[in-house]
Short mmCIF file of C-alpha atoms in Angstrom, two decimals:
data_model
loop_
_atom_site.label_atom_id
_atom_site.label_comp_id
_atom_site.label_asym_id
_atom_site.label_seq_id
_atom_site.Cartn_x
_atom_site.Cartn_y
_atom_site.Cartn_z
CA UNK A 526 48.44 36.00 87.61
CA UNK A 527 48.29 36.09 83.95
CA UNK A 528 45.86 33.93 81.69
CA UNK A 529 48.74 31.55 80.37
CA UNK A 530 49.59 30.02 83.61
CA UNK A 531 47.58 28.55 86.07
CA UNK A 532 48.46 29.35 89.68
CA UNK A 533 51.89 28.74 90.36
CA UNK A 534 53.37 26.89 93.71
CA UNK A 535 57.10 25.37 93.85
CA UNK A 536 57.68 23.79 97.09
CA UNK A 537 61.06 22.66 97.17
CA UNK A 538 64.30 21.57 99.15
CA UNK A 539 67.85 20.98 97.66
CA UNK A 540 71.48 22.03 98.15
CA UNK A 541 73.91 23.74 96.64
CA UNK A 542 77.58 23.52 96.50
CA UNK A 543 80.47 26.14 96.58
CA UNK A 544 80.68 25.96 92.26
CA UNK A 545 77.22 26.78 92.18
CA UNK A 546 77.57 29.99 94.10
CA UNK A 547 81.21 30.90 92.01
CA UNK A 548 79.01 30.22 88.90
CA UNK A 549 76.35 33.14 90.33
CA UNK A 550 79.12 35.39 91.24
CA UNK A 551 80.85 35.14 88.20
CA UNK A 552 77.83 35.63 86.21
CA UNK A 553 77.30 38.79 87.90
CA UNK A 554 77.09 41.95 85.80
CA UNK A 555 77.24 45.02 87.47
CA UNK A 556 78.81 43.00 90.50
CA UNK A 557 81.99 41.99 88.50
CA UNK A 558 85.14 43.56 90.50
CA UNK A 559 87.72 42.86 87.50
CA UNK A 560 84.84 44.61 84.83
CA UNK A 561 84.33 47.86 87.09
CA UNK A 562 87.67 48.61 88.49
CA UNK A 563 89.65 47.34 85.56
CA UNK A 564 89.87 49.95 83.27
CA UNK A 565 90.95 52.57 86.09
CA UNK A 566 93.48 50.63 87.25
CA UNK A 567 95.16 50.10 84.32
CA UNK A 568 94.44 54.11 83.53
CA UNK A 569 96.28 54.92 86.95
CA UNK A 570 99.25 52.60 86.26
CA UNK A 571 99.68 54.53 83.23
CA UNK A 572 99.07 58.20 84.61
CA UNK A 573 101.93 57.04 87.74
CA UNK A 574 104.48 55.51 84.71
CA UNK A 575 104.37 58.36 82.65
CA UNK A 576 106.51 61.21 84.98
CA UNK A 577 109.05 57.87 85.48
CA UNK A 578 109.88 57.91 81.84
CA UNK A 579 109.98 61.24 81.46
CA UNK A 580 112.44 61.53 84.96
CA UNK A 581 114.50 58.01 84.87
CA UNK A 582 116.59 56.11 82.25
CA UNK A 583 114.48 53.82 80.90
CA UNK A 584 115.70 50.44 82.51
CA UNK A 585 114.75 52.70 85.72
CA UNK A 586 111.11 53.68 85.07
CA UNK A 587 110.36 50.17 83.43
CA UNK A 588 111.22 48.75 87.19
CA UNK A 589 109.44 51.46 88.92
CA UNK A 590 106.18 50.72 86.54
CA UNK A 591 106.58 47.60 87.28
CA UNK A 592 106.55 47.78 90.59
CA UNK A 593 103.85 49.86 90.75
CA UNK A 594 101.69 47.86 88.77
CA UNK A 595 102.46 45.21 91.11
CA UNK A 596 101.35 46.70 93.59
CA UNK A 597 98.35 47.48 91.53
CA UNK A 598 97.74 43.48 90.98
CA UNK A 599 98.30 42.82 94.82
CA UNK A 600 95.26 45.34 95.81
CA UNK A 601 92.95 44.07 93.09
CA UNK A 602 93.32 40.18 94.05
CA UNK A 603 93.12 41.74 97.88
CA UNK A 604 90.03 42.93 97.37
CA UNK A 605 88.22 39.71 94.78
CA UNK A 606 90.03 37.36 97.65
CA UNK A 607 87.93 39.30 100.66
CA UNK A 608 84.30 38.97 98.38
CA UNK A 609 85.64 34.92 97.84
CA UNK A 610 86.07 34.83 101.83
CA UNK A 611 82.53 36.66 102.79
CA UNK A 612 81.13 33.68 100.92
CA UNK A 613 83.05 30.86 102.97
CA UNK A 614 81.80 32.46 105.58
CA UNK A 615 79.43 30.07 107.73
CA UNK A 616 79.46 27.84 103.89
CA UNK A 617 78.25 24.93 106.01
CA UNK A 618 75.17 26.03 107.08
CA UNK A 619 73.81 28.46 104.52
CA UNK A 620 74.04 24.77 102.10
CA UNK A 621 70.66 23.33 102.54
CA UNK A 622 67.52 25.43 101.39
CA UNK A 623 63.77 24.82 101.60
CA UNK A 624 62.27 27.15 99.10
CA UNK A 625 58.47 27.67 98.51
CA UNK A 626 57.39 30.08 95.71
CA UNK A 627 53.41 31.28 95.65
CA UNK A 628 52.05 33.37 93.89
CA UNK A 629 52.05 36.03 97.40
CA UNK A 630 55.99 35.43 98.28
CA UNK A 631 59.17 34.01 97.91
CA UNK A 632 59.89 32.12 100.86
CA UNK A 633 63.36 30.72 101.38
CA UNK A 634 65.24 29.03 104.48
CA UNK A 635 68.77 27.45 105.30
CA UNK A 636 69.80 25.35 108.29
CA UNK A 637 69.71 28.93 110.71
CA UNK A 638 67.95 32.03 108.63
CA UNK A 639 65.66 32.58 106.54
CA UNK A 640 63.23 34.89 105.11
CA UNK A 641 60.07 35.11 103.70
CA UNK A 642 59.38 38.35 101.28
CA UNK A 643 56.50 39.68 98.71
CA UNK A 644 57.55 40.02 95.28
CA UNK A 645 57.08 43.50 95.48
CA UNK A 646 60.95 43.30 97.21
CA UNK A 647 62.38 41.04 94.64
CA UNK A 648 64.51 43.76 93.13
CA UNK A 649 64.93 40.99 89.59
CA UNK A 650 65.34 37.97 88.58
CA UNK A 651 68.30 35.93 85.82
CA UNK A 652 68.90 33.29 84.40
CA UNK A 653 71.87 32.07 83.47
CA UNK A 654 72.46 28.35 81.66
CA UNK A 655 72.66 26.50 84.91
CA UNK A 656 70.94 28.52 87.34
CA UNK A 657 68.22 31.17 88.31
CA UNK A 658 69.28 33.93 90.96
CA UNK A 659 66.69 35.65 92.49
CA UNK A 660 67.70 39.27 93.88
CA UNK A 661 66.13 40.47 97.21
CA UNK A 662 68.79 43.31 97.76
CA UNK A 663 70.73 45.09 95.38
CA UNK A 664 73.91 42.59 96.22
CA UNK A 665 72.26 39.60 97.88
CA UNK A 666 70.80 37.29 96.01
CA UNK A 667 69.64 33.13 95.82
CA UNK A 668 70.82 30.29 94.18
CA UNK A 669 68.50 27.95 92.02
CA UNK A 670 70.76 25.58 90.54
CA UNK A 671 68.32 23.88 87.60
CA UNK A 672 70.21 21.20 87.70
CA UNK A 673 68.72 20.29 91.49
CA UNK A 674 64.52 20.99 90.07
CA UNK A 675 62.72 18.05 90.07
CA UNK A 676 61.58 18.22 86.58
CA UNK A 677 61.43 20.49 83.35
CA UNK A 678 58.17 21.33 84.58
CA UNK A 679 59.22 22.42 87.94
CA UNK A 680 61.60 24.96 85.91
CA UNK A 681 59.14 26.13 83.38
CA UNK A 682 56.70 26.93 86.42
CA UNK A 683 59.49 28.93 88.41
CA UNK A 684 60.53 30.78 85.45
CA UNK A 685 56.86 31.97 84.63
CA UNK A 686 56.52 32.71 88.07
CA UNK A 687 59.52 35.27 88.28
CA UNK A 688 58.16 36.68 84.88
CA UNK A 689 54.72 37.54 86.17
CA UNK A 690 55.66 38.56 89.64
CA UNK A 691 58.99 39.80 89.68
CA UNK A 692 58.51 43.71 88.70
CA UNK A 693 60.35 44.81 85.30
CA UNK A 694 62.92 47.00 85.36
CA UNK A 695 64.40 46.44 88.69
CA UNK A 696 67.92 45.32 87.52
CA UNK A 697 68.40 48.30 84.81
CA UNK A 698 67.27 50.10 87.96
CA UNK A 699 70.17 48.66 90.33
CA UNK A 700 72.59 49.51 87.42
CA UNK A 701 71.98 52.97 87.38
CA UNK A 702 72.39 53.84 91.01
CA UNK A 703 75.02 51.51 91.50
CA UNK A 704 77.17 53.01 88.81
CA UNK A 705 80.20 54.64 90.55
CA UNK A 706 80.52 52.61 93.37
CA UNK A 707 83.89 51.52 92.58
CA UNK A 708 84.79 55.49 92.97
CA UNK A 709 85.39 55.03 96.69
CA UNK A 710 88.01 52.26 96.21
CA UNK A 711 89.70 53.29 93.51
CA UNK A 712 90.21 56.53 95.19
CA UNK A 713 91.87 55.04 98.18
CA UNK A 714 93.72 52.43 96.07
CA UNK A 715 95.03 55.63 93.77
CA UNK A 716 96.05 58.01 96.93
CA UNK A 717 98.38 54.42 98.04
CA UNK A 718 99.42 53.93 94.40
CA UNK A 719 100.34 57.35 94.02
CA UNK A 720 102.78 56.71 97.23
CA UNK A 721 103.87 53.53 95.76
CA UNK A 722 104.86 55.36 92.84
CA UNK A 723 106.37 57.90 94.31
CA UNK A 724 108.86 55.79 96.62
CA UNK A 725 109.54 53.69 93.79
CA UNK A 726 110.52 56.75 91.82
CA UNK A 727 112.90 58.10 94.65
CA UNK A 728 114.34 54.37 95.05
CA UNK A 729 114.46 53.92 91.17
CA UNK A 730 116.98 57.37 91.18
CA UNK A 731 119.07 56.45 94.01
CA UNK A 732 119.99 53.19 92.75
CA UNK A 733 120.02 54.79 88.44
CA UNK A 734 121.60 58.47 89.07
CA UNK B 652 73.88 45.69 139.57
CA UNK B 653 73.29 42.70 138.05
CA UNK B 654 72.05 42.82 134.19
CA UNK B 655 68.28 41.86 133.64
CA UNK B 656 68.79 38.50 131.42
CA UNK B 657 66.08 38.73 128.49
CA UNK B 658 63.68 36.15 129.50
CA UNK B 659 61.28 37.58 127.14
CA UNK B 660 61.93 38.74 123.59
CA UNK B 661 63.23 42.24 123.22
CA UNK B 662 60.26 43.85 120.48
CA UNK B 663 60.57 47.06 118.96
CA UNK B 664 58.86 48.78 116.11
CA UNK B 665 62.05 50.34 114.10
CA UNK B 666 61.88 53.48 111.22
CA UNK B 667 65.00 54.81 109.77
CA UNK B 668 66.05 57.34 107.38
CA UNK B 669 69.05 58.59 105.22
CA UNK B 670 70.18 60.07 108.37
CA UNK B 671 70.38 57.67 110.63
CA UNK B 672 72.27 55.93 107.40
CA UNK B 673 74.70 58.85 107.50
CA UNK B 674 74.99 58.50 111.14
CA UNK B 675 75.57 55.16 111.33
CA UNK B 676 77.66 54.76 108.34
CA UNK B 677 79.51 57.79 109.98
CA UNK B 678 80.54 56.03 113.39
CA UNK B 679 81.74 52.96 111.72
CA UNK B 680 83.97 54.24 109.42
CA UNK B 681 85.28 56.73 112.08
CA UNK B 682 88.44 55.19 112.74
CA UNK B 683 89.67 53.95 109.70
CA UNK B 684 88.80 57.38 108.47
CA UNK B 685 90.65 59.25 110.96
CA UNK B 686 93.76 57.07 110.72
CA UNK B 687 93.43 57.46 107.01
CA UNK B 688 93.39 61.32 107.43
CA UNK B 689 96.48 61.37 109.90
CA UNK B 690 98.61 59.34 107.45
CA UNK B 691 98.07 61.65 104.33
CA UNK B 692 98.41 64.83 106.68
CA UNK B 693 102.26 63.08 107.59
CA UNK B 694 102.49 62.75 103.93
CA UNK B 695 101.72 66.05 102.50
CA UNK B 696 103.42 67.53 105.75
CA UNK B 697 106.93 65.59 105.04
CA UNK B 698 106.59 66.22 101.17
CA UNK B 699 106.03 69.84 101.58
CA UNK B 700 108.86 70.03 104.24
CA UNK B 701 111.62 68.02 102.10
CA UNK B 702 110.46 69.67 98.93
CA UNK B 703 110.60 73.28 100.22
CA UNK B 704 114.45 72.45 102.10
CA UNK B 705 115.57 70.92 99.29
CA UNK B 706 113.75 73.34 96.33
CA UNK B 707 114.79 73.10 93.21
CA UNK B 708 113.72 69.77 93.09
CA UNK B 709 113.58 67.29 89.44
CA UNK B 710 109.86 67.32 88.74
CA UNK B 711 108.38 63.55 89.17
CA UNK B 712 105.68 61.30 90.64
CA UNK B 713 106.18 63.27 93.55
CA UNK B 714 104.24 65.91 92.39
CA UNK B 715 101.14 63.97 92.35
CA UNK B 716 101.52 63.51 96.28
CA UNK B 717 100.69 66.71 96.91
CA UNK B 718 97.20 66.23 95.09
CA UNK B 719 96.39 63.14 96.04
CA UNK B 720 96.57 63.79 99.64
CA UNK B 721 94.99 66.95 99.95
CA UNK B 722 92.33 65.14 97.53
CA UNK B 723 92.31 62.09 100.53
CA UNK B 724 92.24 64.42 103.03
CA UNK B 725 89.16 65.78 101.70
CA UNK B 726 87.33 62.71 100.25
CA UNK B 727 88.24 60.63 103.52
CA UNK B 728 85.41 61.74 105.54
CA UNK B 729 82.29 62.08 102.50
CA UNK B 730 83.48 58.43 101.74
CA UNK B 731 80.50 57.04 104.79
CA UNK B 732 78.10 59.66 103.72
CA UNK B 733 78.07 58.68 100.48
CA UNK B 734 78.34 55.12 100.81
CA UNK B 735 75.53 55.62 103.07
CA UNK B 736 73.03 57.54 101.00
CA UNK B 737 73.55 54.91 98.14
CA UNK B 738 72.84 51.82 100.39
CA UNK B 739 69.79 53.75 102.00
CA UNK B 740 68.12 54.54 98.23
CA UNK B 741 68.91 50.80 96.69
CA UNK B 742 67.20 49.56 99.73
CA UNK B 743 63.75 48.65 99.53
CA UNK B 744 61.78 51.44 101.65
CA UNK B 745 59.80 48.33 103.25
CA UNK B 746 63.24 47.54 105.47
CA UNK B 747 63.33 50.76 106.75
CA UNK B 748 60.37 50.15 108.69
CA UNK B 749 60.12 47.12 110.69
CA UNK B 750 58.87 45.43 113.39
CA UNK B 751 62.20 44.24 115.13
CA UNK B 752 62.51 40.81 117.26
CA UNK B 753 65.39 40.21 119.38
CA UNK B 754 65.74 36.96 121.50
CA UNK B 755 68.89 34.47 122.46
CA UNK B 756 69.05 32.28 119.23
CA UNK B 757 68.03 35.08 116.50
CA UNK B 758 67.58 38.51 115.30
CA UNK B 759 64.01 38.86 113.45
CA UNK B 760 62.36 41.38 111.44
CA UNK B 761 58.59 41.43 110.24
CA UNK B 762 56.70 43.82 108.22
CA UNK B 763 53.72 43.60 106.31
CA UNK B 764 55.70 42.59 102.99
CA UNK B 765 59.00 41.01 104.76
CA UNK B 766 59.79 38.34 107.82
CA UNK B 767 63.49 37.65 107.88
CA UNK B 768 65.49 36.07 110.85
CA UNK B 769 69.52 35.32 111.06
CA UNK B 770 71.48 34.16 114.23
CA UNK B 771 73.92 36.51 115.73
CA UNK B 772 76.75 34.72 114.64
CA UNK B 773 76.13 36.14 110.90
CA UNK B 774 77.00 39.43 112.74
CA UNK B 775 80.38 40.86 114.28
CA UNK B 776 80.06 43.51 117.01
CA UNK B 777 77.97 46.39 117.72
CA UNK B 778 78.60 49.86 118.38
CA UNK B 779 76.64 53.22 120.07
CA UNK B 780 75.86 56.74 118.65
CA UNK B 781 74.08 59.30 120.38
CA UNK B 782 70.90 58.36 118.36
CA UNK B 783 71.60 55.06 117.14
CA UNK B 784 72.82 51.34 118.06
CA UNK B 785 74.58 50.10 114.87
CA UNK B 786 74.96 46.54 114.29
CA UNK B 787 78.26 45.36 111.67
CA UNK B 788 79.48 42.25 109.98
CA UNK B 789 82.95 42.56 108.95
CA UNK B 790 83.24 45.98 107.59
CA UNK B 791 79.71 46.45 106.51
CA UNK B 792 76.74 48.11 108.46
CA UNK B 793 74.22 45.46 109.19
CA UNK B 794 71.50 46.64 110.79
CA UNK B 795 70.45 50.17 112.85
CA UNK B 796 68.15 50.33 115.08
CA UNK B 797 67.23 54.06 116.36
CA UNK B 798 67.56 54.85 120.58
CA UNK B 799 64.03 56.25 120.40
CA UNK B 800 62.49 52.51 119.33
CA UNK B 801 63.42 51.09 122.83
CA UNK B 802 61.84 51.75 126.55
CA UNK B 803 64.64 52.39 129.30
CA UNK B 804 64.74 49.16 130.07
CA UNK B 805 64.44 47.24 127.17
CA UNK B 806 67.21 49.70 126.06
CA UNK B 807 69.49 48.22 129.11
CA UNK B 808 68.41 44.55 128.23
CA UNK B 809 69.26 44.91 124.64
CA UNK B 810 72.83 46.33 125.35
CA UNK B 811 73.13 43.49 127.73
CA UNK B 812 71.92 40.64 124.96
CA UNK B 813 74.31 42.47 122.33
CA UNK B 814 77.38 42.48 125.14
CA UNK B 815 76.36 38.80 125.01
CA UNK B 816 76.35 38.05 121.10
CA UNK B 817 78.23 40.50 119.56
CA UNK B 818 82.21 42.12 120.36
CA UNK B 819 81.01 45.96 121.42
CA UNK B 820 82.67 48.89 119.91
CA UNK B 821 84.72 47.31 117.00
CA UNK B 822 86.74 44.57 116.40
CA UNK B 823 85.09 41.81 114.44
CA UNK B 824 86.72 38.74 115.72
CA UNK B 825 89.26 38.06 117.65
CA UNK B 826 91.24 36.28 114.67
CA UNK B 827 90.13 39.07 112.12
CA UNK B 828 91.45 41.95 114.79
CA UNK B 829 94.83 40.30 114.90
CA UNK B 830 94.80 39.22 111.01
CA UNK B 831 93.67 43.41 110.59
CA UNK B 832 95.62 44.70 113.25
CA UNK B 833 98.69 42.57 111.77
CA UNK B 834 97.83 43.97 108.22
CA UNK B 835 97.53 47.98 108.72
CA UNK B 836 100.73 47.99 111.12
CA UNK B 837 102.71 46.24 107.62
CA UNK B 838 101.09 49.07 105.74
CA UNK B 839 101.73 51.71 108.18
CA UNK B 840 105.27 50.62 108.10
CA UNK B 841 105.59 50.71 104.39
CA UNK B 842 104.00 53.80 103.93
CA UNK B 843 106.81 55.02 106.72
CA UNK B 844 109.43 53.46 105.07
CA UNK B 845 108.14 54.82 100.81
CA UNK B 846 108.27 58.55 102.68
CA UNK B 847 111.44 57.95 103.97
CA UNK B 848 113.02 56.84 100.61
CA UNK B 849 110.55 59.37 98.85
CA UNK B 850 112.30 62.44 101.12
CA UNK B 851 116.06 60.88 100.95
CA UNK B 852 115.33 60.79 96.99
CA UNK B 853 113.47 64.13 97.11
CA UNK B 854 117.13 65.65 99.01
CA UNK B 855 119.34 63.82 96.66
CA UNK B 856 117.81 65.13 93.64
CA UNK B 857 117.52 68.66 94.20
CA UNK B 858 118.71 69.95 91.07
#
């Protein structure tokens, strides 16, 4: 504990609703889907349109692109849909926390789990405008809406608390080794493209030539 | 004979390393990977086939078949591995050696720094390596306990309790399966039916 805080304890118990959790998700940095597998998508659209134009009349390879990119669109809001529907999952219960905070462990509990963990495992800690998220595995993390603290106080406590216990460096960490995990999708999603593309192609001269 | 029913907790003290990761990672992805592998073998096969009967052929996306399967066919099976060795360093080493719980309502794990309990419904099915059982929700490894952790017959009561809980072997749910099962057959079919039109086009423009 450091000398401008006296010991810190938050006992609380509050609960959260389904914007709080899109709010945490879309405040995610390395976690954003659209940010990491953006830019190659729209890079393998491009690399598939190119032989079209250079094979097809025009009118032809701007359908075929299209399609393709389409089809491009379709896998991308496939796979943010499936993260939206792991957190539906079992919504109801997971609503209602009792959270305790000591200077030892974070301690948190819904209406059937919960888990109680030394700082030492708290990967890092954020804070956005509206909420703190508290990371205890590289893509699971809690929700501490501010809105639901009992006081300023309450906040100022918990926030000093993550600073002194929370180890630095964790979430710079987390970046680096989770940089290139999009690789394995994107190199399914380009080996179906690349068929996509291809069948378009074939279709796109049948119909054109 | 009839099962044992786990009147007492099942206990067992659990280490793991990246191999059991790779292992387990390994036997989930098994099938997926293996159907994956079939359908870009087909592909390269009929590509190569069409192209070669109907040689010279207009060069076009087509082309970029023959990489990207042979690049699948390769990549398909180092996609667990490597998924697994990533998810085995980000992890915390204090998870990778637990004191494991098992009763009727919950799954529990303790360790000096760590106690964390879930029911079984936050899981999906279970399946069995040589070495391992491996626990999965949805599509993701969950949990992996090793063989070695459990007496004989704790090993027979904890099959029992996870025949109980969890769907054995693989599918999820029953509605996922279908929802799945429903989903890869329309992509099997398309795939089909973008090879067909790929290897009429691929006849039809030989130059």
């Amino acid at each position: 504990m450091s000398a401008y805080r006296n010991e810190g304890h938050v006992k609380l118990s509050y609960t959260i609703e389904r914007e709080d959790l899109l709010e945490a998700v879309r405040a995610q940095r390395q976690g954003s889907v659209l940010r990491s597998i953006g830019p190659p998508s729209v890079a393998l659209v491009v690399v598939l349109s190119l032989p079209m134009f250079h094979r097809l009349p025009l009118v032809a390879a701007a359908l075929a692109s299209g399609f393709v990119a389409t089809m491009m669109a379709l896998l991308v809001i496939a796979a943010i849909r499936a993260g939206r529907q792991r957190l539906d999952r079992d919504w109801e219960e997971r609503r209602a926390h009792r959270l305790e905070v000591t200077e030892e462990a974070f301690e948190i509990h819904d209406a059937t789990s919960g888990k109680r963990i030394a700082w030492e495992l708290v990967t890092h800690w954020r804070e956005t405008p509206r909420e703190f998220l508290l990371y205890v595995e590289p893509h699971l993390f809690h929700v501490i809406p501010k809105r639901l603290l009992p006081s300023a106080e309450v906040q100022t406590n918990l926030r000093r608390l993550f600073e002194d216990r929370v180890l630095p460096g964790g979430e710079a960490r987390l970046a680096a080794a989770a940089r290139g995990s999009w690789v394995p999708f994107m190199t399914f999603v380009a080996i179906l493209l690349t068929l996509c593309a291809a069948g378009a192609e074939a279709a796109a001269a049948l119909l054109f030539q | 004979m009839p099962t044992p029913e786990p009147t007492t907790p099942i206990e067992a003290d659990v280490r793991l390393d990246e191999a059991d990761y790779v292992e387990a990672f390994g036997a989930q992805a098994k099938k997926s990977t293996v159907a994956l592998q079939k359908l870009l073998g087909i592909a390269l096969g009929l590509t190569v086939l069409v192209v070669a009967l109907s040689w010279p052929v207009t060069p076009g996306v087509w082309i970029l078949l023959v990489p990207a399967a042979v690049v699948g066919l390769i990549l398909a099976p180092q996609q667990p591995r490597y998924l697994a060795r990533r998810t085995f360093r980000l992890r915390h080493p204090a998870w990778h050696d637990v004191r494991l719980t098992l009763d009727e309502e919950h799954l529990t794990v303790r360790s000096e720094k760590l106690e964390s309990y879930r029911p079984w419904k936050h899981l999906d099915g279970w399946l069995e390596t040589p070495r391992l059982f491996v626990l999965y929700a949805g599509t993701s490894v969950s949990d992996i306990w090793r063989k070695e952790a459990f007496s004989g017959e704790d090993a027979v009561r904890l099959r029992a309790l996870l025949d109980r809980k969890l769907v054995h072997e693989r599918p999820p749910a029953a509605a996922r399966t279908r929802r799945v099962g429903g989903r890869g057959r329309v992509i099997a079919w398309i795939v089909v039916f973008l090879l067909l039109v790929v290897a009429y086009g691929l006849w039809r423009s030989a130059a």
